[in-house]
């Protein structure tokens, strides 16, 4: 049975989510992985989920999908702010607690600090001690990372990696494919 | 042994994080819970963590703290964008996979949709089908929720709740205390 990887990302918000899902699944298949998306059905979905509001069913389905997988590949491209999509990051944390192998990618290489300062505009202030703070006095993270340390800590702790590149396009799949290939090597180290 | 609850939130970025932590811990103690913060030491921290970069130690410590708890209370006030802090949301997902009871609070009641449209400024476009999309064509979530559905789905699935109010201040602790009291009732339903 090929390893199953959950495909997390705000890509479900694309104009053509089914096409997107099919494209990513094809890449997984080409490299010997089964790509599982939020758009897939959940086998043996509990009957009681049918009585829940649709958004709760989606959340439960995504959690069930992640539980059925051995790995997760997340699109961590900054989304409507300096950080990744929170729904995706929730799933990264969820997968990490279950011990999945986690890879992430982003279609920009700009680090977290300059990205955050740009988003804060003129509101960020530097202090004599070298730190940056926003208008509310809250610190800006300065570890030289790509995003919040929990995300990259979880990826590193899982044995995976974060791959970034200046693709510039949301729907570019070259970086995704690099994650798939790296995941394959982890699952079959002698292959 | 009183139930342990992990206190997640961007509050660690406050100018006086130790004071903040002490204030929240005092409230937990008053209601019979032990508040655990990212600033606490991890008992029996593995020696090999000492060789890791500091940001990785922080991530591993926070994960260890969450594993030692029965509940989590998250400050989900929108942070540098329309959504909550991604580090906090990672921890909510992590806690959910481990089966913790999860509560969240936010110091604004403005729902996700108007908040997102405001953040997108003039870039959001409405379509004839009633949906909103950003400049890249990506859908804006419209479930009438407070934030991304994974967050609220996880909270609801855990048995917890999201409590919002227009406190207007990051350091207001009244909403936090309401979460503590609600959590206490869950842990001691007959108390």
mmCIF file of C-alpha atoms in Angstrom:
data_model
loop_
_atom_site.group_PDB
_atom_site.id
_atom_site.type_symbol
_atom_site.label_atom_id
_atom_site.label_comp_id
_atom_site.label_asym_id
_atom_site.label_seq_id
_atom_site.Cartn_x
_atom_site.Cartn_y
_atom_site.Cartn_z
ATOM 1 C CA UNK A 1 0.000 0.000 0.000
ATOM 2 C CA UNK A 2 1.602 3.325 -1.020
ATOM 3 C CA UNK A 3 2.023 5.945 1.732
ATOM 4 C CA UNK A 4 -0.876 8.397 2.013
ATOM 5 C CA UNK A 5 -0.158 12.135 2.230
ATOM 6 C CA UNK A 6 -2.709 14.806 3.094
ATOM 7 C CA UNK A 7 -2.550 17.861 0.822
ATOM 8 C CA UNK A 8 -3.139 20.913 3.030
ATOM 9 C CA UNK A 9 -3.406 24.475 1.794
ATOM 10 C CA UNK A 10 -5.676 27.361 0.905
ATOM 11 C CA UNK A 11 -5.683 25.822 -2.584
ATOM 12 C CA UNK A 12 -9.225 24.613 -1.854
ATOM 13 C CA UNK A 13 -10.218 28.284 -2.278
ATOM 14 C CA UNK A 14 -9.010 28.298 -5.912
ATOM 15 C CA UNK A 15 -11.626 28.963 -8.614
ATOM 16 C CA UNK A 16 -11.298 25.336 -9.805
ATOM 17 C CA UNK A 17 -10.594 23.279 -6.661
ATOM 18 C CA UNK A 18 -11.353 19.927 -8.295
ATOM 19 C CA UNK A 19 -8.858 20.584 -11.080
ATOM 20 C CA UNK A 20 -6.312 21.655 -8.498
ATOM 21 C CA UNK A 21 -6.893 18.468 -6.475
ATOM 22 C CA UNK A 22 -6.595 16.277 -9.569
ATOM 23 C CA UNK A 23 -3.320 17.963 -10.548
ATOM 24 C CA UNK A 24 -1.738 17.396 -7.155
ATOM 25 C CA UNK A 25 -3.016 13.822 -6.939
ATOM 26 C CA UNK A 26 -1.472 13.047 -10.337
ATOM 27 C CA UNK A 27 1.919 14.287 -9.137
ATOM 28 C CA UNK A 28 1.667 12.160 -5.979
ATOM 29 C CA UNK A 29 0.705 9.118 -8.017
ATOM 30 C CA UNK A 30 3.659 9.628 -10.378
ATOM 31 C CA UNK A 31 6.016 9.371 -7.383
ATOM 32 C CA UNK A 32 4.314 6.457 -5.652
ATOM 33 C CA UNK A 33 2.263 8.320 -3.047
ATOM 34 C CA UNK A 34 -1.501 8.583 -2.579
ATOM 35 C CA UNK A 35 -2.556 12.243 -2.346
ATOM 36 C CA UNK A 36 -5.566 12.829 -0.074
ATOM 37 C CA UNK A 37 -7.404 16.154 -0.344
ATOM 38 C CA UNK A 38 -10.088 17.961 1.691
ATOM 39 C CA UNK A 39 -12.402 17.408 -1.284
ATOM 40 C CA UNK A 40 -12.247 13.605 -1.009
ATOM 41 C CA UNK A 41 -15.028 11.581 0.555
ATOM 42 C CA UNK A 42 -14.406 10.008 3.949
ATOM 43 C CA UNK A 43 -15.043 6.243 3.804
ATOM 44 C CA UNK A 44 -17.522 5.130 6.475
ATOM 45 C CA UNK A 45 -18.346 8.677 7.537
ATOM 46 C CA UNK A 46 -20.284 8.452 10.846
ATOM 47 C CA UNK A 47 -23.999 8.951 10.240
ATOM 48 C CA UNK A 48 -24.261 11.537 13.026
ATOM 49 C CA UNK A 49 -22.038 13.947 11.103
ATOM 50 C CA UNK A 50 -24.973 14.392 8.724
ATOM 51 C CA UNK A 51 -26.845 16.322 11.424
ATOM 52 C CA UNK A 52 -24.029 18.829 11.933
ATOM 53 C CA UNK A 53 -23.657 22.196 10.166
ATOM 54 C CA UNK A 54 -21.701 21.800 6.918
ATOM 55 C CA UNK A 55 -18.622 23.645 8.219
ATOM 56 C CA UNK A 56 -18.354 21.211 11.133
ATOM 57 C CA UNK A 57 -18.558 18.233 8.759
ATOM 58 C CA UNK A 58 -15.757 19.728 6.669
ATOM 59 C CA UNK A 59 -13.589 20.125 9.779
ATOM 60 C CA UNK A 60 -14.288 16.566 10.964
ATOM 61 C CA UNK A 61 -13.645 15.168 7.480
ATOM 62 C CA UNK A 62 -10.313 16.961 7.206
ATOM 63 C CA UNK A 63 -9.288 15.654 10.625
ATOM 64 C CA UNK A 64 -10.325 12.125 9.589
ATOM 65 C CA UNK A 65 -8.332 12.441 6.358
ATOM 66 C CA UNK A 66 -5.215 13.499 8.278
ATOM 67 C CA UNK A 67 -5.618 10.575 10.701
ATOM 68 C CA UNK A 68 -5.673 8.214 7.702
ATOM 69 C CA UNK A 69 -2.365 9.531 6.354
ATOM 70 C CA UNK A 70 1.341 8.980 7.068
ATOM 71 C CA UNK A 71 2.432 12.377 5.773
ATOM 72 C CA UNK A 72 1.223 15.918 5.087
ATOM 73 C CA UNK A 73 2.361 18.449 2.479
ATOM 74 C CA UNK A 74 1.245 22.009 3.212
ATOM 75 C CA UNK A 75 1.073 25.061 0.962
ATOM 76 C CA UNK A 76 2.439 27.648 3.419
ATOM 77 C CA UNK A 77 2.534 30.575 0.992
ATOM 78 C CA UNK A 78 1.602 33.727 2.980
ATOM 79 C CA UNK A 79 -2.167 34.148 2.837
ATOM 80 C CA UNK A 80 -3.954 37.461 3.462
ATOM 81 C CA UNK A 81 -1.281 38.619 5.892
ATOM 82 C CA UNK A 82 2.351 37.919 6.727
ATOM 83 C CA UNK A 83 1.679 34.285 7.728
ATOM 84 C CA UNK A 84 0.293 31.111 6.166
ATOM 85 C CA UNK A 85 -3.421 30.272 6.046
ATOM 86 C CA UNK A 86 -4.571 29.438 9.598
ATOM 87 C CA UNK A 87 -6.676 26.469 8.468
ATOM 88 C CA UNK A 88 -3.565 24.939 6.924
ATOM 89 C CA UNK A 89 -1.477 25.686 10.018
ATOM 90 C CA UNK A 90 -4.126 24.053 12.238
ATOM 91 C CA UNK A 91 -3.739 20.930 10.114
ATOM 92 C CA UNK A 92 0.072 21.055 10.382
ATOM 93 C CA UNK A 93 -0.227 21.147 14.182
ATOM 94 C CA UNK A 94 -2.817 18.366 14.129
ATOM 95 C CA UNK A 95 -0.588 16.173 11.941
ATOM 96 C CA UNK A 96 2.470 16.863 14.074
ATOM 97 C CA UNK A 97 0.734 15.649 17.233
ATOM 98 C CA UNK A 98 -0.111 12.401 15.411
ATOM 99 C CA UNK A 99 3.509 11.880 14.330
ATOM 100 C CA UNK A 100 3.074 12.400 10.581
ATOM 101 C CA UNK A 101 5.974 13.352 8.324
ATOM 102 C CA UNK A 102 5.402 17.010 7.384
ATOM 103 C CA UNK A 103 6.638 18.987 4.399
ATOM 104 C CA UNK A 104 5.758 22.573 3.545
ATOM 105 C CA UNK A 105 6.361 24.846 0.599
ATOM 106 C CA UNK A 106 5.813 28.479 -0.289
ATOM 107 C CA UNK A 107 5.953 30.375 -3.567
ATOM 108 C CA UNK A 108 8.028 33.219 -2.092
ATOM 109 C CA UNK A 109 11.382 33.230 -0.330
ATOM 110 C CA UNK A 110 10.947 36.528 1.530
ATOM 111 C CA UNK A 111 11.566 35.822 5.257
ATOM 112 C CA UNK A 112 9.057 36.410 8.063
ATOM 113 C CA UNK A 113 10.614 39.581 9.516
ATOM 114 C CA UNK A 114 10.632 41.799 6.385
ATOM 115 C CA UNK A 115 7.241 40.379 5.363
ATOM 116 C CA UNK A 116 5.762 41.263 8.762
ATOM 117 C CA UNK A 117 7.314 44.739 8.805
ATOM 118 C CA UNK A 118 5.863 45.346 5.336
ATOM 119 C CA UNK A 119 2.406 44.226 6.512
ATOM 120 C CA UNK A 120 2.625 46.498 9.578
ATOM 121 C CA UNK A 121 3.508 49.445 7.355
ATOM 122 C CA UNK A 122 4.542 52.487 9.324
ATOM 123 C CA UNK A 123 3.223 50.991 12.567
ATOM 124 C CA UNK A 124 6.313 48.937 13.419
ATOM 125 C CA UNK A 125 8.938 50.522 15.667
ATOM 126 C CA UNK A 126 12.504 49.368 16.281
ATOM 127 C CA UNK A 127 13.936 49.616 19.780
ATOM 128 C CA UNK A 128 17.446 50.273 21.028
ATOM 129 C CA UNK A 129 17.758 46.571 21.914
ATOM 130 C CA UNK A 130 17.308 45.619 18.240
ATOM 131 C CA UNK A 131 13.751 44.297 18.591
ATOM 132 C CA UNK A 132 10.767 45.372 16.504
ATOM 133 C CA UNK A 133 7.323 45.951 18.026
ATOM 134 C CA UNK A 134 3.939 46.710 16.473
ATOM 135 C CA UNK A 135 1.622 49.594 17.371
ATOM 136 C CA UNK A 136 0.205 47.569 20.310
ATOM 137 C CA UNK A 137 3.731 46.961 21.647
ATOM 138 C CA UNK A 138 3.703 43.292 20.619
ATOM 139 C CA UNK A 139 7.069 41.852 19.587
ATOM 140 C CA UNK A 140 7.830 40.806 16.014
ATOM 141 C CA UNK A 141 9.502 37.361 15.837
ATOM 142 C CA UNK A 142 13.145 37.607 14.737
ATOM 143 C CA UNK A 143 14.582 34.127 14.422
ATOM 144 C CA UNK A 144 15.441 34.473 10.730
ATOM 145 C CA UNK A 145 12.717 31.965 9.885
ATOM 146 C CA UNK A 146 10.126 31.858 7.127
ATOM 147 C CA UNK A 147 7.089 32.007 9.448
ATOM 148 C CA UNK A 148 6.135 31.489 13.103
ATOM 149 C CA UNK A 149 8.554 29.146 14.880
ATOM 150 C CA UNK A 150 5.877 26.584 15.789
ATOM 151 C CA UNK A 151 5.311 25.832 12.103
ATOM 152 C CA UNK A 152 8.967 25.348 11.234
ATOM 153 C CA UNK A 153 9.636 23.620 14.561
ATOM 154 C CA UNK A 154 6.893 21.105 13.818
ATOM 155 C CA UNK A 155 8.145 20.455 10.300
ATOM 156 C CA UNK A 156 11.737 19.991 11.485
ATOM 157 C CA UNK A 157 10.657 17.840 14.432
ATOM 158 C CA UNK A 158 8.698 15.560 12.112
ATOM 159 C CA UNK A 159 11.736 14.883 9.920
ATOM 160 C CA UNK A 160 10.366 16.912 7.004
ATOM 161 C CA UNK A 161 11.473 20.177 5.425
ATOM 162 C CA UNK A 162 10.234 23.549 4.237
ATOM 163 C CA UNK A 163 10.967 24.309 0.574
ATOM 164 C CA UNK A 164 10.562 27.869 -0.697
ATOM 165 C CA UNK A 165 11.093 29.428 -4.103
ATOM 166 C CA UNK A 166 10.126 32.592 -5.935
ATOM 167 C CA UNK A 167 7.490 31.037 -8.151
ATOM 168 C CA UNK A 168 5.231 34.045 -7.771
ATOM 169 C CA UNK A 169 2.115 32.043 -8.663
ATOM 170 C CA UNK A 170 -0.293 30.351 -6.270
ATOM 171 C CA UNK A 171 -0.909 27.480 -8.637
ATOM 172 C CA UNK A 172 2.724 26.683 -9.426
ATOM 173 C CA UNK A 173 3.282 22.990 -8.652
ATOM 174 C CA UNK A 174 7.064 22.701 -9.095
ATOM 175 C CA UNK A 175 7.731 23.366 -5.392
ATOM 176 C CA UNK A 176 4.949 20.969 -4.426
ATOM 177 C CA UNK A 177 6.549 18.261 -6.563
ATOM 178 C CA UNK A 178 9.877 18.806 -4.811
ATOM 179 C CA UNK A 179 8.097 18.146 -1.489
ATOM 180 C CA UNK A 180 6.528 14.981 -2.906
ATOM 181 C CA UNK A 181 9.925 13.704 -4.062
ATOM 182 C CA UNK A 182 11.512 14.524 -0.685
ATOM 183 C CA UNK A 183 8.636 12.773 1.127
ATOM 184 C CA UNK A 184 9.056 9.704 -1.077
ATOM 185 C CA UNK A 185 12.710 9.445 -0.068
ATOM 186 C CA UNK A 186 11.735 9.540 3.602
ATOM 187 C CA UNK A 187 9.136 6.813 3.187
ATOM 188 C CA UNK A 188 11.476 4.585 1.113
ATOM 189 C CA UNK A 189 14.992 5.469 2.268
ATOM 190 C CA UNK A 190 16.537 2.505 0.507
ATOM 191 C CA UNK A 191 14.520 2.928 -2.698
ATOM 192 C CA UNK B 1 -4.289 16.918 41.035
ATOM 193 C CA UNK B 2 -6.027 19.946 39.446
ATOM 194 C CA UNK B 3 -6.501 19.832 35.654
ATOM 195 C CA UNK B 4 -3.674 21.465 33.682
ATOM 196 C CA UNK B 5 -4.537 23.927 30.906
ATOM 197 C CA UNK B 6 -2.072 25.291 28.365
ATOM 198 C CA UNK B 7 -2.381 29.054 27.822
ATOM 199 C CA UNK B 8 -1.859 29.666 24.083
ATOM 200 C CA UNK B 9 -1.743 33.062 22.440
ATOM 201 C CA UNK B 10 0.396 35.817 20.999
ATOM 202 C CA UNK B 11 0.416 37.204 24.552
ATOM 203 C CA UNK B 12 4.013 35.947 24.839
ATOM 204 C CA UNK B 13 4.858 38.882 22.531
ATOM 205 C CA UNK B 14 3.601 41.408 25.118
ATOM 206 C CA UNK B 15 6.135 43.896 26.518
ATOM 207 C CA UNK B 16 5.946 42.162 29.938
ATOM 208 C CA UNK B 17 5.353 38.464 29.175
ATOM 209 C CA UNK B 18 6.221 37.272 32.690
ATOM 210 C CA UNK B 19 3.666 39.618 34.222
ATOM 211 C CA UNK B 20 1.108 38.450 31.684
ATOM 212 C CA UNK B 21 1.841 34.800 32.496
ATOM 213 C CA UNK B 22 1.563 35.440 36.242
ATOM 214 C CA UNK B 23 -1.791 37.198 35.781
ATOM 215 C CA UNK B 24 -3.292 34.338 33.809
ATOM 216 C CA UNK B 25 -1.878 31.705 36.164
ATOM 217 C CA UNK B 26 -3.444 33.512 39.134
ATOM 218 C CA UNK B 27 -6.857 33.420 37.464
ATOM 219 C CA UNK B 28 -6.485 29.679 36.730
ATOM 220 C CA UNK B 29 -5.440 29.008 40.311
ATOM 221 C CA UNK B 30 -8.436 30.934 41.657
ATOM 222 C CA UNK B 31 -10.732 28.546 39.757
ATOM 223 C CA UNK B 32 -8.903 25.324 40.569
ATOM 224 C CA UNK B 33 -6.893 24.888 37.364
ATOM 225 C CA UNK B 34 -3.134 24.878 36.794
ATOM 226 C CA UNK B 35 -2.211 27.319 34.030
ATOM 227 C CA UNK B 36 0.809 26.240 31.966
ATOM 228 C CA UNK B 37 2.519 28.860 29.785
ATOM 229 C CA UNK B 38 5.157 28.781 27.025
ATOM 230 C CA UNK B 39 7.449 30.588 29.479
ATOM 231 C CA UNK B 40 7.431 27.697 31.991
ATOM 232 C CA UNK B 41 10.312 25.269 32.268
ATOM 233 C CA UNK B 42 9.793 21.727 30.981
ATOM 234 C CA UNK B 43 10.563 19.187 33.730
ATOM 235 C CA UNK B 44 13.117 16.602 32.607
ATOM 236 C CA UNK B 45 13.830 18.380 29.332
ATOM 237 C CA UNK B 46 15.827 15.957 27.138
ATOM 238 C CA UNK B 47 19.521 16.884 27.162
ATOM 239 C CA UNK B 48 19.733 16.742 23.360
ATOM 240 C CA UNK B 49 17.406 19.727 23.036
ATOM 241 C CA UNK B 50 20.281 21.833 24.363
ATOM 242 C CA UNK B 51 22.129 21.348 21.072
ATOM 243 C CA UNK B 52 19.226 22.665 18.970
ATOM 244 C CA UNK B 53 18.703 26.277 17.847
ATOM 245 C CA UNK B 54 16.726 28.228 20.448
ATOM 246 C CA UNK B 55 13.597 28.489 18.274
ATOM 247 C CA UNK B 56 13.454 24.697 17.939
ATOM 248 C CA UNK B 57 13.739 24.288 21.718
ATOM 249 C CA UNK B 58 10.843 26.718 22.178
ATOM 250 C CA UNK B 59 8.712 24.717 19.727
ATOM 251 C CA UNK B 60 9.549 21.386 21.394
ATOM 252 C CA UNK B 61 8.909 22.846 24.858
ATOM 253 C CA UNK B 62 5.517 24.179 23.833
ATOM 254 C CA UNK B 63 4.583 20.810 22.348
ATOM 255 C CA UNK B 64 5.723 19.083 25.555
ATOM 256 C CA UNK B 65 3.666 21.521 27.648
ATOM 257 C CA UNK B 66 0.542 20.794 25.598
ATOM 258 C CA UNK B 67 1.103 17.033 25.937
ATOM 259 C CA UNK B 68 1.206 17.497 29.731
ATOM 260 C CA UNK B 69 -2.188 19.261 29.803
ATOM 261 C CA UNK B 70 -5.852 18.229 29.744
ATOM 262 C CA UNK B 71 -7.079 21.501 28.272
ATOM 263 C CA UNK B 72 -6.000 24.540 26.234
ATOM 264 C CA UNK B 73 -7.274 28.125 26.321
ATOM 265 C CA UNK B 74 -6.275 30.160 23.258
ATOM 266 C CA UNK B 75 -6.249 33.905 22.691
ATOM 267 C CA UNK B 76 -7.664 33.948 19.152
ATOM 268 C CA UNK B 77 -7.911 37.731 18.799
ATOM 269 C CA UNK B 78 -7.070 38.581 15.153
ATOM 270 C CA UNK B 79 -3.322 39.115 14.892
ATOM 271 C CA UNK B 80 -1.640 41.093 12.093
ATOM 272 C CA UNK B 81 -4.323 40.091 9.589
ATOM 273 C CA UNK B 82 -7.910 38.853 9.545
ATOM 274 C CA UNK B 83 -7.104 35.605 11.404
ATOM 275 C CA UNK B 84 -5.624 34.528 14.720
ATOM 276 C CA UNK B 85 -1.887 34.152 15.337
ATOM 277 C CA UNK B 86 -0.648 31.100 13.401
ATOM 278 C CA UNK B 87 1.547 29.888 16.264
ATOM 279 C CA UNK B 88 -1.528 29.777 18.478
ATOM 280 C CA UNK B 89 -3.594 28.036 15.801
ATOM 281 C CA UNK B 90 -0.859 25.408 15.339
ATOM 282 C CA UNK B 91 -1.163 24.685 19.059
ATOM 283 C CA UNK B 92 -4.969 24.454 18.847
ATOM 284 C CA UNK B 93 -4.628 21.842 16.088
ATOM 285 C CA UNK B 94 -1.932 20.006 18.055
ATOM 286 C CA UNK B 95 -4.111 19.932 21.183
ATOM 287 C CA UNK B 96 -7.169 18.809 19.228
ATOM 288 C CA UNK B 97 -5.341 15.759 17.830
ATOM 289 C CA UNK B 98 -4.400 14.789 21.396
ATOM 290 C CA UNK B 99 -8.016 15.055 22.569
ATOM 291 C CA UNK B 100 -7.651 18.087 24.856
ATOM 292 C CA UNK B 101 -10.621 20.255 25.835
ATOM 293 C CA UNK B 102 -10.190 23.528 23.909
ATOM 294 C CA UNK B 103 -11.545 26.991 24.637
ATOM 295 C CA UNK B 104 -10.807 30.155 22.689
ATOM 296 C CA UNK B 105 -11.516 33.816 23.182
ATOM 297 C CA UNK B 106 -11.135 37.045 21.236
ATOM 298 C CA UNK B 107 -11.384 40.685 22.206
ATOM 299 C CA UNK B 108 -13.548 41.576 19.192
ATOM 300 C CA UNK B 109 -16.874 40.229 17.987
ATOM 301 C CA UNK B 110 -16.525 41.250 14.330
ATOM 302 C CA UNK B 111 -17.057 38.100 12.197
ATOM 303 C CA UNK B 112 -14.545 36.612 9.767
ATOM 304 C CA UNK B 113 -16.168 37.789 6.523
ATOM 305 C CA UNK B 114 -16.307 41.561 7.173
ATOM 306 C CA UNK B 115 -12.895 41.399 8.845
ATOM 307 C CA UNK B 116 -11.393 39.656 5.795
ATOM 308 C CA UNK B 117 -13.055 42.046 3.342
ATOM 309 C CA UNK B 118 -11.674 44.966 5.343
ATOM 310 C CA UNK B 119 -8.167 43.455 5.238
ATOM 311 C CA UNK B 120 -8.436 42.890 1.476
ATOM 312 C CA UNK B 121 -9.466 46.517 0.985
ATOM 313 C CA UNK B 122 -10.542 47.249 -2.549
ATOM 314 C CA UNK B 123 -9.122 43.942 -3.806
ATOM 315 C CA UNK B 124 -12.135 41.779 -2.914
ATOM 316 C CA UNK B 125 -14.771 41.218 -5.594
ATOM 317 C CA UNK B 126 -18.295 39.855 -5.151
ATOM 318 C CA UNK B 127 -19.686 37.508 -7.778
ATOM 319 C CA UNK B 128 -23.210 36.972 -9.034
ATOM 320 C CA UNK B 129 -23.374 33.719 -7.058
ATOM 321 C CA UNK B 130 -22.940 35.656 -3.807
ATOM 322 C CA UNK B 131 -19.336 34.590 -3.172
ATOM 323 C CA UNK B 132 -16.421 36.914 -2.510
ATOM 324 C CA UNK B 133 -12.979 36.383 -4.038
ATOM 325 C CA UNK B 134 -9.652 38.134 -3.533
ATOM 326 C CA UNK B 135 -7.415 39.622 -6.248
ATOM 327 C CA UNK B 136 -5.903 36.164 -6.926
ATOM 328 C CA UNK B 137 -9.386 34.663 -7.391
ATOM 329 C CA UNK B 138 -9.237 32.798 -4.067
ATOM 330 C CA UNK B 139 -12.566 32.388 -2.258
ATOM 331 C CA UNK B 140 -13.343 34.150 1.018
ATOM 332 C CA UNK B 141 -14.898 31.783 3.603
ATOM 333 C CA UNK B 142 -18.563 32.596 4.257
ATOM 334 C CA UNK B 143 -19.877 30.311 6.963
ATOM 335 C CA UNK B 144 -20.797 33.136 9.338
ATOM 336 C CA UNK B 145 -18.007 32.061 11.674
ATOM 337 C CA UNK B 146 -15.461 34.018 13.677
ATOM 338 C CA UNK B 147 -12.393 32.595 11.885
ATOM 339 C CA UNK B 148 -11.370 29.686 9.630
ATOM 340 C CA UNK B 149 -13.682 26.694 10.070
ATOM 341 C CA UNK B 150 -10.895 24.336 11.190
ATOM 342 C CA UNK B 151 -10.357 26.426 14.328
ATOM 343 C CA UNK B 152 -13.992 26.565 15.319
ATOM 344 C CA UNK B 153 -14.554 22.966 14.214
ATOM 345 C CA UNK B 154 -11.731 21.815 16.477
ATOM 346 C CA UNK B 155 -13.013 23.804 19.441
ATOM 347 C CA UNK B 156 -16.567 22.500 18.986
ATOM 348 C CA UNK B 157 -15.368 18.933 18.396
ATOM 349 C CA UNK B 158 -13.362 19.036 21.617
ATOM 350 C CA UNK B 159 -16.406 20.006 23.698
ATOM 351 C CA UNK B 160 -15.155 23.544 24.301
ATOM 352 C CA UNK B 161 -16.397 26.927 23.141
ATOM 353 C CA UNK B 162 -15.299 30.198 21.583
ATOM 354 C CA UNK B 163 -16.118 33.301 23.640
ATOM 355 C CA UNK B 164 -15.858 36.730 22.002
ATOM 356 C CA UNK B 165 -16.499 40.211 23.325
ATOM 357 C CA UNK B 166 -15.661 43.768 22.394
ATOM 358 C CA UNK B 167 -13.020 44.334 25.027
ATOM 359 C CA UNK B 168 -10.865 46.289 22.622
ATOM 360 C CA UNK B 169 -7.688 45.604 24.605
ATOM 361 C CA UNK B 170 -5.196 42.811 24.052
ATOM 362 C CA UNK B 171 -4.495 42.479 27.752
ATOM 363 C CA UNK B 172 -8.107 42.350 28.927
ATOM 364 C CA UNK B 173 -8.521 39.167 30.983
ATOM 365 C CA UNK B 174 -12.304 39.136 31.563
ATOM 366 C CA UNK B 175 -12.943 36.959 28.488
ATOM 367 C CA UNK B 176 -10.066 34.699 29.451
ATOM 368 C CA UNK B 177 -11.586 34.232 32.912
ATOM 369 C CA UNK B 178 -14.909 33.247 31.332
ATOM 370 C CA UNK B 179 -13.065 30.499 29.426
ATOM 371 C CA UNK B 180 -11.401 29.326 32.644
ATOM 372 C CA UNK B 181 -14.757 29.122 34.416
ATOM 373 C CA UNK B 182 -16.326 27.253 31.468
ATOM 374 C CA UNK B 183 -13.370 24.840 31.381
ATOM 375 C CA UNK B 184 -13.688 24.218 35.114
ATOM 376 C CA UNK B 185 -17.321 23.180 34.636
ATOM 377 C CA UNK B 186 -16.304 20.692 31.951
ATOM 378 C CA UNK B 187 -13.619 19.150 34.135
ATOM 379 C CA UNK B 188 -15.899 18.959 37.209
ATOM 380 C CA UNK B 189 -19.438 18.678 35.823
ATOM 381 C CA UNK B 190 -20.831 17.801 39.242
ATOM 382 C CA UNK B 191 -18.850 20.467 41.093
#
